[in-house]
Coordinates of C-alpha atoms and ligand atoms in Angstrom, one line a residue:
M11 CA 225.8 92.9 159.9
T12 CA 228.5 91.3 157.7
G13 CA 231.6 92.7 159.5
K14 CA 232.7 94.2 156.3
P15 CA 233.5 97.9 156.2
R16 CA 230.5 100.1 155.1
V17 CA 230.3 102.4 152.1
W18 CA 227.4 104.8 151.3
V19 CA 226.8 106.1 147.9
S20 CA 224.6 109.3 148.1
R21 CA 223.1 109.3 144.6
P22 CA 222.1 106.8 141.9
T23 CA 225.0 106.0 139.6
F24 CA 225.8 102.9 137.7
P25 CA 224.9 99.6 139.6
D26 CA 227.3 97.5 137.6
I27 CA 230.2 99.8 138.6
V28 CA 229.2 100.2 142.2
A29 CA 228.8 96.3 142.4
R30 CA 232.6 96.2 142.3
L31 CA 232.6 97.3 145.9
E32 CA 230.3 94.5 147.1
P33 CA 232.8 91.7 147.6
H34 CA 234.7 94.0 150.1
F35 CA 232.1 96.3 151.6
E36 CA 228.5 96.5 152.8
V37 CA 227.1 99.0 150.3
T38 CA 224.2 101.2 150.7
A39 CA 223.4 103.1 147.5
E40 CA 220.6 105.8 147.5
P41 CA 217.9 104.8 145.0
D42 CA 216.8 108.4 144.3
E43 CA 218.5 111.7 143.4
R44 CA 217.9 114.1 146.3
K45 CA 219.5 116.9 148.4
F46 CA 220.2 116.0 152.0
S47 CA 220.0 118.5 154.8
P48 CA 223.2 118.8 157.0
T49 CA 221.5 116.8 159.6
E50 CA 220.4 114.0 157.2
L51 CA 223.9 114.0 155.8
A52 CA 225.5 113.7 159.3
A53 CA 223.2 110.8 160.1
R54 CA 224.0 109.0 156.9
L55 CA 227.8 109.4 157.2
S56 CA 227.9 108.2 160.8
G57 CA 228.8 104.6 160.9
Q58 CA 230.3 104.6 157.4
D59 CA 233.9 103.7 156.6
A60 CA 233.7 105.3 153.1
V61 CA 231.3 107.4 151.3
I62 CA 230.9 108.4 147.6
V63 CA 229.1 111.8 147.4
G64 CA 228.1 114.4 144.8
L65 CA 228.2 118.1 144.4
K66 CA 224.9 118.6 146.2
D67 CA 226.4 117.0 149.3
H68 CA 228.2 119.7 151.5
V69 CA 230.5 117.8 153.8
G70 CA 232.4 119.6 156.5
A71 CA 233.3 119.4 160.1
A72 CA 229.7 119.2 161.3
E73 CA 228.7 116.5 159.0
V74 CA 231.7 114.3 159.9
A75 CA 231.5 115.0 163.6
D76 CA 229.9 111.6 164.5
A77 CA 231.5 109.7 161.5
T78 CA 234.3 108.3 163.6
R79 CA 235.0 105.3 161.3
L80 CA 235.1 107.4 158.1
R81 CA 238.3 107.1 156.2
I82 CA 237.5 108.6 152.8
V83 CA 235.0 110.9 151.1
A84 CA 235.2 110.2 147.3
N85 CA 233.7 113.1 145.3
L86 CA 231.9 112.4 142.1
A87 CA 233.3 115.4 140.5
V88 CA 236.6 117.1 139.8
G89 CA 235.6 120.3 141.6
Y90 CA 235.3 119.9 145.3
D91 CA 234.0 123.2 146.6
N92 CA 231.2 121.1 148.3
L93 CA 233.8 119.7 150.6
D94 CA 235.7 121.4 153.3
L95 CA 239.0 119.9 152.6
D96 CA 240.8 121.4 155.7
A97 CA 238.1 120.1 158.1
L98 CA 238.1 116.6 156.5
S99 CA 241.9 116.5 156.6
A100 CA 241.9 117.7 160.3
A101 CA 239.6 114.7 161.0
G102 CA 242.0 112.4 159.3
I103 CA 239.7 111.7 156.3
A104 CA 241.1 111.2 152.8
V105 CA 239.3 113.1 150.0
S106 CA 239.4 112.1 146.4
N107 CA 237.9 113.6 143.2
T108 CA 237.6 112.6 139.6
A109 CA 240.2 114.7 137.9
D110 CA 241.3 114.0 134.3
V111 CA 238.6 111.5 133.2
L112 CA 236.3 114.3 132.3
N113 CA 238.6 116.7 130.6
E114 CA 237.7 115.9 126.9
S115 CA 233.9 115.8 127.6
V116 CA 233.9 119.1 129.3
A117 CA 236.0 120.6 126.5
D118 CA 233.6 119.3 124.0
Y119 CA 230.7 120.6 125.9
A120 CA 232.3 124.1 126.3
W121 CA 232.8 124.2 122.6
A122 CA 229.2 123.0 121.9
M123 CA 227.9 125.9 124.1
M124 CA 230.2 128.4 122.4
L125 CA 229.2 127.5 118.9
G126 CA 225.6 127.1 119.8
V127 CA 225.2 130.5 121.3
A128 CA 227.4 132.2 118.6
R129 CA 225.0 130.9 116.0
R130 CA 221.9 131.5 118.2
M131 CA 220.8 127.8 118.1
N132 CA 219.1 128.1 121.5
A133 CA 216.8 131.0 120.5
A134 CA 216.2 129.7 117.0
E135 CA 215.2 126.3 118.2
R136 CA 212.8 127.9 120.8
W137 CA 211.4 130.1 118.0
L138 CA 210.9 127.0 115.6
R139 CA 209.2 125.0 118.4
A140 CA 206.8 127.9 119.2
G141 CA 205.6 127.6 115.5
H142 CA 206.9 130.9 114.3
W143 CA 208.6 129.5 111.2
H144 CA 206.5 130.4 108.1
A145 CA 209.3 131.6 105.8
T146 CA 213.0 131.6 106.0
E147 CA 214.5 135.1 105.8
F148 CA 217.7 135.5 104.0
K149 CA 218.8 138.0 106.7
G150 CA 217.2 136.1 109.6
W151 CA 219.0 134.6 112.5
L152 CA 222.4 135.9 111.7
G153 CA 225.0 134.8 114.1
M154 CA 228.8 135.2 114.7
D155 CA 231.5 133.1 113.0
V156 CA 234.2 131.9 115.3
R157 CA 236.9 131.6 112.7
G158 CA 239.6 134.2 113.0
R159 CA 238.5 135.3 116.4
T160 CA 240.2 135.3 119.7
L161 CA 239.4 132.7 122.2
G162 CA 240.3 133.6 125.9
I163 CA 240.6 131.0 128.6
L164 CA 240.6 131.9 132.2
G165 CA 242.0 128.9 134.2
M166 CA 244.4 126.9 132.2
G167 CA 244.3 123.5 134.0
R168 CA 243.8 120.2 132.1
I169 CA 240.3 121.2 131.0
G170 CA 241.4 124.6 129.9
Q171 CA 244.2 123.0 127.8
A172 CA 241.7 120.5 126.2
I173 CA 239.6 123.4 125.2
A174 CA 242.6 125.3 123.8
R175 CA 243.7 122.3 121.7
R176 CA 240.5 122.3 119.9
A177 CA 240.9 125.9 118.7
G178 CA 243.3 125.1 115.8
G179 CA 240.6 123.4 113.9
F180 CA 238.5 126.6 114.1
G181 CA 241.2 129.0 113.1
M182 CA 241.2 130.9 116.4
A183 CA 244.0 132.5 118.3
V184 CA 244.2 131.5 121.9
L185 CA 245.0 133.7 124.9
Y186 CA 244.9 132.5 128.5
H187 CA 245.3 133.7 132.0
N188 CA 246.2 131.4 134.9
R189 CA 247.8 131.7 138.4
S190 CA 251.1 131.0 136.5
P191 CA 252.1 130.4 132.9
L192 CA 252.1 126.9 131.6
P193 CA 255.6 125.3 131.0
E194 CA 256.7 126.2 127.4
A195 CA 256.2 122.6 125.9
E196 CA 252.5 122.7 127.2
E197 CA 251.9 126.3 126.0
R198 CA 253.2 125.2 122.6
A199 CA 250.9 122.0 122.6
C200 CA 247.9 124.3 123.2
N201 CA 249.1 127.1 120.9
A202 CA 248.1 129.5 123.4
R203 CA 249.7 132.7 124.7
Y204 CA 249.7 133.9 128.4
V205 CA 248.5 137.3 129.0
D206 CA 247.4 139.1 132.3
K207 CA 243.8 139.2 133.2
Q208 CA 243.0 142.7 132.0
Q209 CA 244.3 141.9 128.5
L210 CA 242.5 138.7 128.4
L211 CA 239.2 140.6 129.2
R212 CA 239.9 143.3 126.8
E213 CA 240.9 141.1 123.8
S214 CA 238.9 138.0 124.0
D215 CA 236.0 137.6 121.5
F216 CA 234.9 134.5 123.3
L217 CA 235.9 134.1 127.0
M218 CA 235.7 130.5 128.6
L219 CA 235.9 130.2 132.4
V220 CA 237.4 127.0 133.6
L221 CA 238.5 127.9 137.1
P222 CA 237.9 126.2 140.3
L223 CA 235.5 128.1 142.8
T224 CA 237.5 129.2 145.8
A225 CA 237.4 132.2 148.1
Q226 CA 239.8 133.9 145.7
T227 CA 237.8 133.1 142.4
R228 CA 234.3 134.0 143.7
H229 CA 233.0 136.7 141.4
A230 CA 236.2 136.7 139.4
I231 CA 233.8 137.9 136.8
G232 CA 231.7 140.8 138.1
A233 CA 230.6 144.2 137.0
P234 CA 234.2 145.7 136.8
E235 CA 235.4 142.8 134.7
L236 CA 232.4 142.7 132.4
A237 CA 232.9 146.4 131.8
Q238 CA 236.4 145.7 130.3
M239 CA 235.1 143.1 127.8
K240 CA 234.2 144.0 124.3
P241 CA 230.4 144.7 123.8
T242 CA 230.6 142.0 121.0
A243 CA 232.1 139.4 123.3
V244 CA 230.6 136.1 124.4
L245 CA 231.1 134.6 128.0
V246 CA 231.0 130.8 128.5
N247 CA 231.0 129.3 132.0
V248 CA 231.3 125.5 132.4
A249 CA 233.2 125.8 135.6
R250 CA 231.2 126.8 138.7
G251 CA 228.5 129.1 139.6
G252 CA 229.7 131.8 141.9
I253 CA 232.8 132.6 139.7
V254 CA 230.5 134.9 137.8
D255 CA 228.3 137.5 139.5
D256 CA 225.1 136.4 137.8
A257 CA 223.2 139.6 138.5
A258 CA 225.9 141.8 137.1
L259 CA 226.0 139.4 134.0
A260 CA 222.3 139.6 133.5
A261 CA 222.4 143.4 133.5
A262 CA 225.3 143.5 131.1
L263 CA 223.6 141.2 128.7
R264 CA 220.2 143.1 129.0
E265 CA 222.0 146.4 128.3
Q266 CA 223.9 145.0 125.4
R267 CA 227.3 145.7 127.1
L268 CA 228.0 142.0 126.3
A269 CA 226.8 140.2 123.2
A270 CA 225.8 136.7 124.7
A271 CA 226.5 134.1 127.3
A272 CA 226.5 130.4 127.5
L273 CA 226.1 129.1 131.0
D274 CA 226.2 125.4 132.4
V275 CA 226.5 126.5 136.0
F276 CA 224.9 129.2 138.2
E277 CA 225.2 131.0 141.6
G278 CA 222.8 129.1 143.9
E279 CA 222.0 126.4 141.4
P280 CA 219.5 124.8 140.8
A281 CA 218.1 128.3 141.0
V282 CA 218.9 130.5 138.0
H283 CA 219.0 134.3 138.3
P284 CA 215.6 135.4 136.9
G285 CA 217.3 138.1 134.8
L286 CA 219.1 135.4 132.9
L287 CA 216.0 133.4 132.2
E288 CA 214.3 136.4 130.4
L289 CA 217.1 136.8 127.8
D290 CA 217.3 135.3 124.4
N291 CA 221.1 135.9 124.0
V292 CA 221.9 133.4 126.7
L293 CA 222.2 129.5 126.3
L294 CA 221.5 127.8 129.6
S295 CA 222.0 124.2 130.6
P296 CA 221.7 122.4 133.9
H297 CA 225.3 121.7 135.0
I298 CA 225.8 118.8 132.4
A299 CA 229.2 119.5 130.9
S300 CA 230.6 116.1 132.0
A301 CA 227.4 114.2 131.3
S302 CA 228.2 111.9 128.5
H303 CA 227.7 108.1 129.1
E304 CA 231.3 107.3 128.8
T305 CA 232.4 110.1 131.2
R306 CA 229.9 109.7 133.9
R307 CA 230.7 106.0 134.0
A308 CA 234.5 106.8 134.2
M309 CA 233.8 109.2 137.0
T310 CA 232.0 106.6 138.9
A311 CA 234.6 103.9 138.3
L312 CA 237.3 106.4 139.5
A313 CA 235.4 107.1 142.7
V314 CA 235.0 103.4 143.3
D315 CA 238.7 102.8 142.6
N316 CA 239.6 105.4 145.2
V317 CA 237.5 103.7 147.8
L318 CA 238.8 100.2 146.9
A319 CA 242.4 101.3 146.8
L320 CA 242.3 102.9 150.2
F321 CA 241.1 99.7 151.7
G322 CA 243.7 97.7 149.8
H323 CA 241.6 96.4 147.0
G324 CA 241.2 96.8 143.2
P325 CA 243.5 97.9 140.4
H326 CA 245.2 100.6 142.6
A327 CA 245.3 98.7 145.9
G328 CA 247.1 100.7 148.5
R329 CA 247.6 103.6 146.0
P330 CA 244.3 105.5 145.6
P331 CA 244.8 107.5 142.4
N332 CA 243.1 110.8 143.1
I333 CA 243.7 111.9 146.7
L334 CA 243.6 115.6 147.4
N335 CA 245.0 115.5 150.9
P336 CA 247.9 112.9 150.6
H337 CA 249.3 114.0 153.9
V338 CA 246.4 112.2 155.6
L339 CA 247.4 108.9 153.9
A340 CA 251.0 109.4 154.9
S341 CA 250.0 109.5 158.6
A342 CA 247.6 106.6 158.1
G343 CA 250.5 103.9 158.2
P344 CA 252.6 101.9 155.8
A345 CA 249.7 100.1 154.0
I346 CA 248.7 103.2 152.1
H347 CA 250.9 105.1 149.8
P348 CA 250.2 108.8 149.2
Ligands
LIG427 C1 232.8 118.5 138.1 O1 233.3 117.4 137.9 O2 233.3 119.3 138.9 C2 231.6 118.9 137.3 O3 231.3 120.2 137.5 C3 230.5 117.9 137.7 O4 230.0 117.3 136.6

């Protein structure tokens, strides 16, 4: 026992970045990637002063019931649907995320998925690897151009805006729908036009989902919404599984009521709806939109900075940069500034 506060890191990250905690904390970092049961999680959280967790870790009232010293849960993600923010706030625990540092990487990845599926790169690569390439047909593997088409964005936060800004280079018109329209200057910077959800569904050639998962956005794209889309349209989801009804999507793709989809996230992941796995007109990836070297390091550094700052250390000492429930800090006393 060192007498230092304790921090637990639930998954392997970057040891050189986590080492910044060591002068101030007793650090336990899990050496292997794994999913903890609620009981295991509760046992690990108990006795910690701070924890850095990932999307696989579901933390709510039950998991922190014995964690009487816990002051911060730093999430290694911008989305925080794995955390019960109300329960953690009620327990007086600050919660942080990794907003902003991943915007550009996720936007790049969304575009990579959209272009990849439009030009059928996923299916063509599988075909080549399977040894089917004996001659190139002039009319083989025809895909869709994106130039001149309409890009729709559902959810126009900072990632949505980064996606929109890229569209100019591809000669695409951009429509978006959001809880409320962007301020005029931001809308102009994105060259995007606000429309209602029905118009977005009807007019998008490529529809990208960039919403957080909440009770309100669950199945925001289900059978009724898919029925409003063009049969030639392509759906791209880099946001969260559960925003799309994957069974309804698989049926729409199978019956060619929708041309294609590119999905980085799934309902109930890591399980993938079997209907999606059978289809060639779907590009699938294992929730990696933010997984570039630079961005995953930046996410780790931000989580570490939030923990350091809450305990009065590091570049943001006393002012943790990404706190989602600042009222908890306001009631924590004068040393911490929300
Ligand atoms: C996030 O940050 O929410 C991503 O989905 C995790 O990479």
